[in-house]
Coordinates of C-alpha atoms (C1' of nucleotides) in Angstrom, one line a residue:
Chain A
M1 CA 195.4 194.8 177.7
P2 CA 197.5 191.9 179.1
Q3 CA 197.7 188.6 177.3
R4 CA 196.8 185.5 179.2
A5 CA 199.4 182.7 179.6
V6 CA 197.3 180.0 178.0
V7 CA 196.6 182.0 174.9
P8 CA 199.0 181.5 172.0
I9 CA 200.7 184.3 170.2
T10 CA 198.0 184.4 167.5
A11 CA 195.4 185.2 170.2
E12 CA 194.0 188.7 170.7
G13 CA 193.8 189.9 174.2
L14 CA 190.4 191.3 173.4
K15 CA 187.8 190.3 176.0
T16 CA 184.7 188.9 174.5
A17 CA 181.2 189.5 175.8
C18 CA 178.5 187.1 174.9
S19 CA 176.0 189.5 176.4
Q20 CA 176.9 192.0 173.7
C21 CA 177.3 189.6 170.8
N22 CA 174.8 189.5 168.0
L23 CA 175.4 185.8 167.4
Q24 CA 173.7 184.8 170.6
E25 CA 170.8 183.0 169.0
L26 CA 173.1 180.9 166.9
C27 CA 175.7 180.1 169.5
L28 CA 176.1 178.6 172.9
P29 CA 173.9 181.2 174.7
F30 CA 170.9 180.3 172.6
G31 CA 167.8 180.0 174.8
M32 CA 169.5 181.4 177.9
S33 CA 168.2 184.3 179.9
D34 CA 170.0 187.6 179.8
G35 CA 171.1 187.1 183.4
D36 CA 172.5 183.7 182.6
I37 CA 174.3 185.0 179.6
D38 CA 175.9 187.7 181.7
Q39 CA 177.6 184.9 183.5
L40 CA 179.1 183.6 180.3
D41 CA 181.0 186.9 179.9
G42 CA 183.4 185.7 182.6
L43 CA 183.8 182.4 181.0
V44 CA 184.8 183.2 177.5
G45 CA 188.5 183.9 177.7
A46 CA 189.6 185.8 174.7
R47 CA 189.4 185.8 171.0
R48 CA 191.8 184.5 168.5
K49 CA 192.4 185.3 164.9
V50 CA 193.1 182.6 162.4
K51 CA 194.2 183.4 158.9
R52 CA 193.0 181.6 155.8
H53 CA 194.5 178.1 155.6
Q54 CA 195.9 178.2 159.1
H55 CA 195.1 175.6 161.7
L56 CA 193.0 176.4 164.7
Y57 CA 194.1 173.1 166.1
R58 CA 195.6 169.8 164.8
V59 CA 195.2 166.1 165.5
G60 CA 197.0 165.3 168.7
D61 CA 197.0 168.9 170.2
T62 CA 196.1 168.7 173.8
F63 CA 192.5 169.7 174.4
E64 CA 191.9 172.8 176.5
A65 CA 189.1 174.8 175.0
I66 CA 186.3 174.7 172.6
F67 CA 185.8 177.5 170.2
A68 CA 182.9 179.5 168.9
V69 CA 183.3 180.9 165.4
R70 CA 182.8 184.6 165.5
T71 CA 183.6 185.6 161.9
G72 CA 184.8 183.6 158.9
S73 CA 184.5 179.8 158.6
F74 CA 186.3 176.6 159.1
K75 CA 186.5 173.0 158.0
T76 CA 187.4 170.1 160.2
D77 CA 189.0 167.0 158.7
V78 CA 190.7 163.8 159.5
L79 CA 193.5 162.3 157.5
L80 CA 194.4 158.7 156.6
E81 CA 198.0 157.7 156.6
D82 CA 198.1 157.5 152.9
G83 CA 196.9 161.1 152.6
R84 CA 193.2 160.6 152.0
E85 CA 191.2 163.4 153.6
Q86 CA 187.8 163.2 155.0
V87 CA 186.2 166.6 155.7
T88 CA 183.9 166.0 158.7
G89 CA 182.3 169.4 158.7
F90 CA 182.2 173.1 157.7
Q91 CA 181.6 175.6 160.5
M92 CA 180.2 179.1 160.2
S93 CA 179.7 181.9 162.6
G94 CA 178.1 180.9 165.9
E95 CA 179.0 177.3 165.5
I96 CA 181.1 175.4 168.0
I97 CA 184.4 173.7 167.1
G98 CA 186.5 171.3 169.2
L99 CA 184.0 168.9 170.8
D100 CA 186.0 166.0 169.5
G101 CA 188.8 166.7 171.9
I102 CA 186.8 166.1 175.1
S103 CA 186.8 162.4 174.7
T104 CA 190.6 161.9 175.1
D105 CA 191.8 165.3 176.1
A106 CA 193.5 165.5 172.7
H107 CA 192.0 166.7 169.4
T108 CA 191.2 163.9 167.0
C109 CA 190.7 166.1 163.9
N110 CA 192.1 169.2 162.4
A111 CA 190.4 172.5 162.2
V112 CA 191.4 174.9 159.4
A113 CA 190.2 178.3 158.6
L114 CA 188.6 178.6 155.1
E115 CA 189.1 182.4 155.2
D116 CA 190.5 184.9 157.7
S117 CA 188.5 184.1 160.8
D118 CA 188.1 184.9 164.4
V119 CA 186.9 182.6 167.2
C120 CA 186.0 182.9 170.9
I121 CA 188.1 180.7 173.1
I122 CA 186.0 178.9 175.7
P123 CA 188.3 177.2 178.2
F124 CA 186.7 173.8 178.8
A125 CA 187.4 173.4 182.5
N126 CA 185.7 176.8 183.1
L127 CA 182.8 175.8 181.0
E128 CA 182.3 172.6 183.1
T129 CA 182.6 174.6 186.3
L130 CA 180.1 177.2 185.2
S131 CA 177.7 174.7 183.8
R132 CA 177.5 173.1 187.2
E133 CA 176.1 176.4 188.5
V134 CA 174.1 177.6 185.6
E135 CA 171.5 175.0 184.6
S136 CA 170.6 176.7 181.3
L137 CA 174.2 176.7 180.2
Q138 CA 174.6 173.0 181.1
H139 CA 171.5 172.2 179.1
Q140 CA 172.5 174.3 176.1
F141 CA 175.9 172.8 176.0
H142 CA 174.3 169.3 176.0
K143 CA 172.1 170.4 173.1
V144 CA 175.1 171.6 171.2
M145 CA 176.8 168.3 171.5
S146 CA 173.6 166.4 170.7
R147 CA 173.0 168.6 167.7
E148 CA 176.5 167.6 166.4
I149 CA 175.6 164.0 166.7
V150 CA 172.4 164.4 164.9
R151 CA 174.1 166.4 162.1
V152 CA 176.6 163.6 161.6
H153 CA 173.9 161.0 161.5
G154 CA 172.5 163.0 158.6
V155 CA 175.9 163.0 156.9
M156 CA 176.1 159.3 157.4
M157 CA 172.8 158.9 155.6
L158 CA 174.0 161.0 152.8
L159 CA 177.3 159.2 152.5
G160 CA 175.9 155.7 152.9
S161 CA 172.7 155.9 150.9
M162 CA 172.5 158.8 148.6
R163 CA 173.7 159.3 145.0
A164 CA 175.9 162.2 144.0
E165 CA 173.2 164.6 142.9
E166 CA 171.2 164.0 146.1
R167 CA 174.3 164.6 148.2
L168 CA 175.0 167.9 146.5
A169 CA 171.4 169.0 146.6
A170 CA 171.3 168.2 150.4
F171 CA 174.6 170.2 150.8
L172 CA 173.3 173.2 149.0
I173 CA 170.0 173.2 150.9
N174 CA 171.9 173.0 154.1
M175 CA 174.2 175.8 153.2
S176 CA 171.2 177.9 152.1
Q177 CA 169.5 177.4 155.5
R178 CA 172.6 178.2 157.4
F179 CA 173.2 181.4 155.5
T180 CA 169.5 182.4 156.0
A181 CA 169.8 181.8 159.8
R182 CA 172.7 184.3 159.7
G183 CA 170.7 187.0 157.9
F184 CA 172.2 186.4 154.4
S185 CA 170.3 185.6 151.3
A186 CA 168.9 182.1 151.1
A187 CA 169.2 182.1 147.3
E188 CA 172.6 183.6 146.7
F189 CA 175.8 183.0 148.5
H190 CA 179.5 182.5 148.2
L191 CA 181.0 179.1 149.0
R192 CA 184.2 179.3 151.0
M193 CA 185.5 175.8 150.2
T194 CA 186.9 174.3 147.1
R195 CA 185.2 171.6 144.9
E196 CA 187.7 169.2 146.4
E197 CA 186.7 170.0 149.9
I198 CA 183.0 169.7 149.1
G199 CA 183.8 166.4 147.4
S200 CA 185.7 165.2 150.4
Y201 CA 182.8 166.1 152.7
L202 CA 180.3 164.4 150.4
G203 CA 182.4 161.4 149.6
L204 CA 182.8 162.4 146.0
K205 CA 185.7 163.4 143.7
L206 CA 186.0 167.1 142.7
E207 CA 185.1 166.2 139.1
T208 CA 181.9 164.6 140.2
V209 CA 181.0 167.7 142.2
S210 CA 181.8 170.0 139.3
R211 CA 179.7 167.9 136.9
A212 CA 176.8 167.8 139.3
F213 CA 176.9 171.6 139.6
S214 CA 176.9 171.9 135.8
R215 CA 174.0 169.5 135.6
F216 CA 172.0 171.5 138.1
Q217 CA 172.7 174.6 136.1
E218 CA 171.6 172.9 132.9
N219 CA 168.4 171.9 134.6
G220 CA 167.7 175.5 135.8
L221 CA 168.1 174.6 139.4
I222 CA 171.0 176.9 140.2
K223 CA 173.4 179.4 138.6
V224 CA 177.0 178.7 139.2
Q225 CA 179.9 181.1 138.8
Q226 CA 182.9 179.5 140.4
K227 CA 182.3 179.8 144.1
H228 CA 179.3 182.0 143.7
I229 CA 176.0 180.1 143.8
R230 CA 172.5 181.4 143.0
I231 CA 169.7 179.0 143.8
V232 CA 167.0 179.5 141.1
N233 CA 164.7 176.7 141.9
I234 CA 164.9 175.6 145.5
G235 CA 161.8 173.3 145.1
G236 CA 163.6 171.5 142.4
L237 CA 166.6 170.9 144.6
K238 CA 164.4 169.7 147.4
A239 CA 162.6 167.4 145.0
L240 CA 165.8 165.7 144.3
L241 CA 165.9 164.5 147.8
S242 CA 162.3 163.2 148.2
H243 CA 162.2 162.0 144.7
L244 CA 161.6 159.3 142.4
P245 CA 164.6 160.2 140.2
S246 CA 162.8 160.8 136.9
V247 CA 159.7 162.8 137.9
Chain B
M1 CA 158.3 146.2 193.9
P2 CA 156.1 149.1 192.7
Q3 CA 156.4 150.3 189.1
R4 CA 157.1 153.9 188.4
A5 CA 154.7 156.1 186.5
V6 CA 157.2 157.1 183.8
V7 CA 158.2 153.6 183.1
P8 CA 156.3 151.9 180.2
I9 CA 154.7 148.5 180.5
T10 CA 157.7 146.8 179.1
A11 CA 159.9 148.1 181.9
E12 CA 160.9 146.0 184.8
G13 CA 160.5 147.5 188.2
L14 CA 163.9 146.1 189.1
K15 CA 166.1 148.8 190.7
T16 CA 169.5 149.0 189.1
A17 CA 172.7 149.6 191.0
C18 CA 175.7 150.9 189.1
S19 CA 177.8 150.3 192.2
Q20 CA 177.1 146.6 191.9
C21 CA 177.3 146.4 188.1
N22 CA 180.2 144.7 186.4
L23 CA 180.0 146.9 183.3
Q24 CA 181.2 149.9 185.3
E25 CA 184.5 150.3 183.3
L26 CA 182.6 150.2 180.0
C27 CA 179.7 152.4 180.9
L28 CA 178.9 155.8 182.3
P29 CA 180.6 155.3 185.7
F30 CA 184.0 154.7 184.0
G31 CA 186.7 156.6 185.9
M32 CA 184.4 157.7 188.7
S33 CA 185.3 157.0 192.4
D34 CA 183.3 154.4 194.3
G35 CA 181.7 157.1 196.4
D36 CA 180.6 159.0 193.3
I37 CA 179.3 155.8 191.7
D38 CA 177.1 155.2 194.8
Q39 CA 175.3 158.4 193.9
L40 CA 174.5 157.0 190.5
D41 CA 172.4 154.3 192.1
G42 CA 169.8 156.8 193.0
L43 CA 169.8 158.2 189.4
V44 CA 169.3 155.1 187.3
G45 CA 165.6 154.6 187.4
A46 CA 164.8 151.1 186.3
R47 CA 165.6 148.4 183.7
R48 CA 163.7 147.6 180.6
K49 CA 163.7 144.5 178.6
V50 CA 163.5 144.8 174.9
K51 CA 162.9 141.7 172.8
R52 CA 164.6 141.0 169.5
H53 CA 163.4 143.3 166.7
Q54 CA 161.5 145.5 169.1
H55 CA 162.1 149.2 169.3
L56 CA 163.6 150.8 172.3
Y57 CA 162.5 154.1 170.8
R58 CA 161.5 155.5 167.5
V59 CA 162.0 158.7 165.5
G60 CA 159.7 161.3 167.0
D61 CA 159.3 159.8 170.4
T62 CA 159.7 162.4 173.1
F63 CA 163.1 162.3 174.7
E64 CA 163.1 161.6 178.4
A65 CA 166.0 159.3 179.1
I66 CA 169.1 157.9 177.8
F67 CA 169.8 154.2 178.0
A68 CA 172.7 152.0 178.9
V69 CA 172.8 148.6 177.3
R70 CA 173.1 145.9 180.0
T71 CA 172.7 142.8 178.0
G72 CA 172.2 142.2 174.3
S73 CA 172.8 144.6 171.6
F74 CA 171.0 147.2 169.4
K75 CA 171.2 149.0 166.2
T76 CA 170.3 152.7 165.7
D77 CA 169.1 153.8 162.2
V78 CA 167.5 156.6 160.3
L79 CA 165.1 156.1 157.4
L80 CA 164.6 158.1 154.2
E81 CA 161.0 158.6 153.0
D82 CA 161.6 156.1 150.2
G83 CA 162.6 153.4 152.6
R84 CA 166.3 153.6 152.4
E85 CA 167.9 152.8 155.7
Q86 CA 171.1 154.0 157.2
V87 CA 172.3 152.2 160.2
T88 CA 174.1 154.8 162.3
G89 CA 175.5 152.4 164.9
F90 CA 175.6 149.1 166.7
Q91 CA 175.6 149.2 170.5
M92 CA 176.8 146.6 172.9
S93 CA 176.7 146.2 176.7
G94 CA 177.9 149.2 178.5
E95 CA 177.3 151.6 175.6
I96 CA 174.9 154.5 175.8
I97 CA 171.9 155.0 173.5
G98 CA 169.7 158.0 173.0
L99 CA 172.0 161.0 172.9
D100 CA 170.5 162.0 169.6
G101 CA 167.3 163.0 171.5
I102 CA 168.8 165.8 173.6
S103 CA 169.1 168.2 170.8
T104 CA 165.3 168.6 170.1
D105 CA 163.7 166.8 173.0
A106 CA 162.6 164.2 170.5
H107 CA 164.5 161.2 169.2
T108 CA 165.9 161.6 165.7
C109 CA 166.7 157.9 165.0
N110 CA 165.3 154.5 165.8
A111 CA 166.8 152.0 168.3
V112 CA 166.0 148.4 167.7
A113 CA 167.2 145.4 169.7
L114 CA 169.2 142.9 167.6
E115 CA 168.6 140.2 170.2
D116 CA 166.6 140.0 173.5
S117 CA 168.2 142.8 175.4
D118 CA 168.0 144.7 178.6
V119 CA 168.8 148.4 179.3
C120 CA 169.1 150.7 182.2
I121 CA 166.9 153.7 182.0
I122 CA 168.7 157.0 182.9
P123 CA 166.2 159.8 183.2
F124 CA 167.9 162.7 181.5
A125 CA 166.6 165.4 183.8
N126 CA 167.9 163.6 186.8
L127 CA 171.2 163.0 185.0
E128 CA 171.6 166.7 184.5
T129 CA 170.7 167.5 188.0
L130 CA 173.1 165.0 189.5
S131 CA 175.9 166.0 187.2
R132 CA 175.6 169.5 188.5
E133 CA 176.6 168.1 191.8
V134 CA 179.0 165.4 190.9
E135 CA 181.8 166.7 188.8
S136 CA 183.2 163.3 187.8
L137 CA 179.8 162.3 186.5
Q138 CA 179.5 165.6 184.5
H139 CA 182.9 165.0 183.0
Q140 CA 182.3 161.4 182.2
F141 CA 179.0 162.2 180.5
H142 CA 180.8 164.8 178.4
K143 CA 183.3 162.2 177.4
V144 CA 180.6 159.8 176.4
M145 CA 179.1 162.3 174.1
S146 CA 182.4 163.4 172.7
R147 CA 183.4 159.7 172.1
E148 CA 180.2 159.3 170.1
I149 CA 181.2 162.3 168.0
V150 CA 184.7 160.9 167.4
R151 CA 183.2 157.5 166.5
V152 CA 180.9 159.0 163.9
H153 CA 183.8 161.0 162.4
G154 CA 185.5 157.7 161.9
V155 CA 182.5 156.3 160.2
M156 CA 182.4 159.3 157.9
M157 CA 186.0 158.6 157.0
L158 CA 185.0 155.0 156.3
L159 CA 182.0 155.9 154.2
G160 CA 183.5 158.8 152.4
S161 CA 187.0 157.6 151.6
M162 CA 187.4 153.8 151.9
R163 CA 186.7 151.0 149.5
A164 CA 184.5 148.0 150.4
E165 CA 187.2 145.7 151.8
E166 CA 188.7 148.4 153.9
R167 CA 185.3 149.2 155.3
L168 CA 184.7 145.7 156.2
A169 CA 188.1 145.2 157.7
A170 CA 187.7 148.3 159.8
F171 CA 184.3 146.9 161.0
L172 CA 185.7 143.5 161.9
I173 CA 188.7 145.0 163.8
N174 CA 186.3 147.3 165.7
M175 CA 184.0 144.5 166.6
S176 CA 186.9 142.4 167.8
Q177 CA 188.2 145.2 170.0
R178 CA 184.8 145.7 171.5
F179 CA 184.3 142.0 172.2
T180 CA 187.8 141.9 173.8
A181 CA 186.9 144.9 176.1
R182 CA 183.9 142.8 177.3
G183 CA 186.0 139.8 178.1
F184 CA 185.1 137.8 175.0
S185 CA 187.5 136.3 172.5
A186 CA 189.1 138.8 170.1
A187 CA 189.4 136.2 167.4
E188 CA 186.1 134.5 167.5
F189 CA 182.7 136.0 167.9
H190 CA 179.1 136.0 166.8
L191 CA 177.7 138.9 164.8
R192 CA 174.2 139.9 165.9
M193 CA 173.3 141.8 162.8
T194 CA 172.5 140.6 159.2
R195 CA 174.6 141.2 156.2
E196 CA 172.1 143.8 155.1
E197 CA 172.5 145.7 158.4
I198 CA 176.3 145.6 158.1
G199 CA 176.0 146.8 154.6
S200 CA 173.7 149.6 155.6
Y201 CA 176.2 150.7 158.3
L202 CA 179.1 150.5 155.8
G203 CA 177.3 152.1 152.9
L204 CA 177.4 148.8 150.9
K205 CA 174.8 146.3 149.6
L206 CA 174.5 143.0 151.3
E207 CA 175.9 141.2 148.3
T208 CA 179.0 143.3 148.5
V209 CA 179.4 142.5 152.2
S210 CA 179.0 138.8 151.5
R211 CA 181.5 138.8 148.7
A212 CA 184.0 140.7 150.8
F213 CA 183.6 138.1 153.6
S214 CA 184.2 135.4 151.1
R215 CA 187.3 137.1 149.7
F216 CA 188.7 137.5 153.2
Q217 CA 188.1 133.8 153.8
E218 CA 189.8 132.9 150.5
N219 CA 192.8 135.0 151.5
G220 CA 193.0 133.2 154.9
L221 CA 192.2 136.3 156.9
I222 CA 189.0 135.0 158.5
K223 CA 186.8 132.0 158.7
V224 CA 183.1 132.7 158.1
Q225 CA 180.2 130.5 159.0
Q226 CA 177.1 132.6 158.7
K227 CA 177.2 135.0 161.6
H228 CA 180.0 133.2 163.3
I229 CA 183.4 134.9 162.6
R230 CA 186.9 133.6 163.4
I231 CA 189.7 136.0 162.7
V232 CA 192.7 134.0 161.5
N233 CA 195.0 136.8 160.6
I234 CA 194.4 140.0 162.3
G235 CA 197.5 141.5 161.0
G236 CA 196.4 140.9 157.5
L237 CA 193.1 142.7 158.2
K238 CA 194.9 145.6 159.7
A239 CA 197.2 145.8 156.8
L240 CA 194.2 146.3 154.5
L241 CA 193.7 149.6 156.3
S242 CA 197.2 151.0 156.2
H243 CA 197.9 149.5 152.8
L244 CA 198.8 150.0 149.4
P245 CA 196.2 147.7 148.0
S246 CA 198.5 145.2 146.2
V247 CA 201.3 144.6 148.7
Chain C
dT1 C1' 159.9 114.7 159.2
dG2 C1' 159.1 117.7 155.8
dG3 C1' 158.1 122.3 154.1
dG4 C1' 158.5 127.2 153.9
dG5 C1' 161.0 131.4 154.6
dC6 C1' 164.7 134.3 155.7
dG7 C1' 169.4 135.1 155.3
dT8 C1' 173.3 134.1 152.6
dT9 C1' 176.2 133.0 148.7
dT10 C1' 177.5 133.3 144.1
dG11 C1' 177.3 134.4 139.1
dA12 C1' 176.4 137.6 135.1
dT13 C1' 175.6 142.1 133.8
dC14 C1' 175.2 147.1 134.2
dC15 C1' 176.2 151.8 135.4
dA16 C1' 177.5 155.8 138.4
dC17 C1' 181.3 157.5 139.6
dG18 C1' 186.4 157.4 139.5
dT19 C1' 190.5 158.2 136.8
dC20 C1' 193.2 160.4 133.5
dA21 C1' 194.0 164.1 130.7
dA22 C1' 193.4 168.4 128.3
dC23 C1' 192.2 173.0 128.6
dC24 C1' 190.3 177.3 130.6
dC25 C1' 190.1 181.2 133.7
dG26 C1' 191.4 184.5 137.0
dC27 C1' 195.2 185.9 140.2
dT28 C1' 199.6 186.5 141.6
dT29 C1' 204.3 187.6 140.9
dG30 C1' 208.6 188.8 138.8
Chain D
dC1 C1' 203.3 191.8 130.2
dA2 C1' 204.5 187.2 130.5
dA3 C1' 204.7 183.2 133.1
dG4 C1' 203.1 180.3 136.6
dC5 C1' 199.6 178.3 139.3
dG6 C1' 195.7 176.9 141.8
dG7 C1' 191.0 176.0 141.0
dG8 C1' 187.5 174.7 137.9
dT9 C1' 185.3 172.5 133.7
dT10 C1' 184.8 169.0 130.4
dG11 C1' 185.6 164.8 127.7
dA12 C1' 186.9 159.8 127.1
dC13 C1' 187.4 155.7 129.3
dG14 C1' 187.8 152.2 133.1
dT15 C1' 186.0 149.9 137.2
dG16 C1' 184.2 148.8 141.8
dG17 C1' 180.2 148.0 143.5
dA18 C1' 175.1 147.9 142.4
dT19 C1' 171.6 145.2 140.3
dC20 C1' 169.3 141.2 138.9
dA21 C1' 168.8 136.5 139.4
dA22 C1' 169.3 131.8 140.9
dA23 C1' 170.3 128.5 144.3
dC24 C1' 171.6 127.0 148.9
dG25 C1' 171.5 126.2 154.0
dC26 C1' 169.8 126.9 158.4
dC27 C1' 166.0 127.2 161.4
dC28 C1' 161.4 127.3 162.9
dC29 C1' 157.2 125.1 163.2
dA30 C1' 153.3 122.2 161.7

DNA sequence: TGGGGCGTTTGATCCACGTCAACCCGCTTG
DNA sequence: CAAGCGGGTTGACGTGGATCAAACGCCCCA
């Protein structure tokens, strides 16, 4: 199968078919009719494998496509000159990466694979063309962008107004929900990111994250074994969010 | 001039014309050809006045339109059950409010006028229809959404990784740039929001904001008189961001 | 013209989280 | 099998910003 010119060496020539993909309900096609989804098959160019710790794109890369995570997971981050890192998000299968690039035709953050991963390449010019013809695609794409804005508003709330344990509880609940949506256990999962990356995302140092995990375990809320998490008392975690602290 | 059914009582029947508007370069029409902009005139429904401290919309309101600020300014915020507020943004003339509503067809934050203000109502269904026909509008709208994503990534950096004075310096520089873009002085401006609102946006308490202002004044970076700010040493402010703290 | 209230400033004290450091564990590599 | 290392945990201590509290100034309005 011939490789396309736009596709870097790391890309697979494999043609992707949204119509055949089992991530439909989590991804761009969500809510679209079968007929409309068939049209997407022509849009999604190819797949690309990204190995653990490799960049999918970097700050400054020219923007040509957005990506849908097929397998694996990613973090996106932005760096300060002095090296401080802020993780802006963790992305799992079905989620869209790269929307930051539309604004200036260049990426404004880095996207790094947390494990060996695999994305669908969605050339942005083609997406705009097709979404002028397919109303449901246009609408879905707008929802995807809006959802990202809403997500980040939530993170701002978390960073600006919550204390460490609230932040971590919110993070765990969020992870649990996303694993559930993907057919995995809500109560038991494997975190792909380090304590430092979690901390960066939550505006905390890794030691604080580690201590909060330990505290949760002492209080019987979760069971921690390195990156493996088991949620024992989801209600207790949720209570940390709606709380008065000492009830 | 007849009022339209969709328009609430607070709305003015005044027809808006993007083609005549002097905010073009700051607003949705940015980068569009005159001919394309003429098409927007049919899209933008009406204007609406919002008095100081009144809501433009609230969490839960059904989403029907996005808004372009014509005059005045707004804050958007999200509240926690226990009353904690997180300001998610301040919007000035030409900026678009309401993108958070697309995701679920209901608004997920509140928009409140900081002073007597005036917005253009852009019915979203019409915007989608027209942007299927006018490529430049489609593209501009995508850029507006992406720019919002990039902005909030910056705020995450600020909330997650910067100390109080860095946050406030970044805030002042950003305000200065936005005033400049609107033809106002880069060095002297009037803040529309309270110390508490600034603090909420920056993840700080109002006392901390106040102290940081005072410190900046002591160091000859700015001159503060209540809400009136004069930037004396913009380079000094910028240095606070790229810094080593004690140089 | 005077009073009341909101927003702001400033000081004194506290504490949640950061910093620094030691140590542990599981994996990799020679 | 040892050595090295990246990631994680835990403890002791320091500090930036929160909290609590008092007072001030501007503005609105009677």
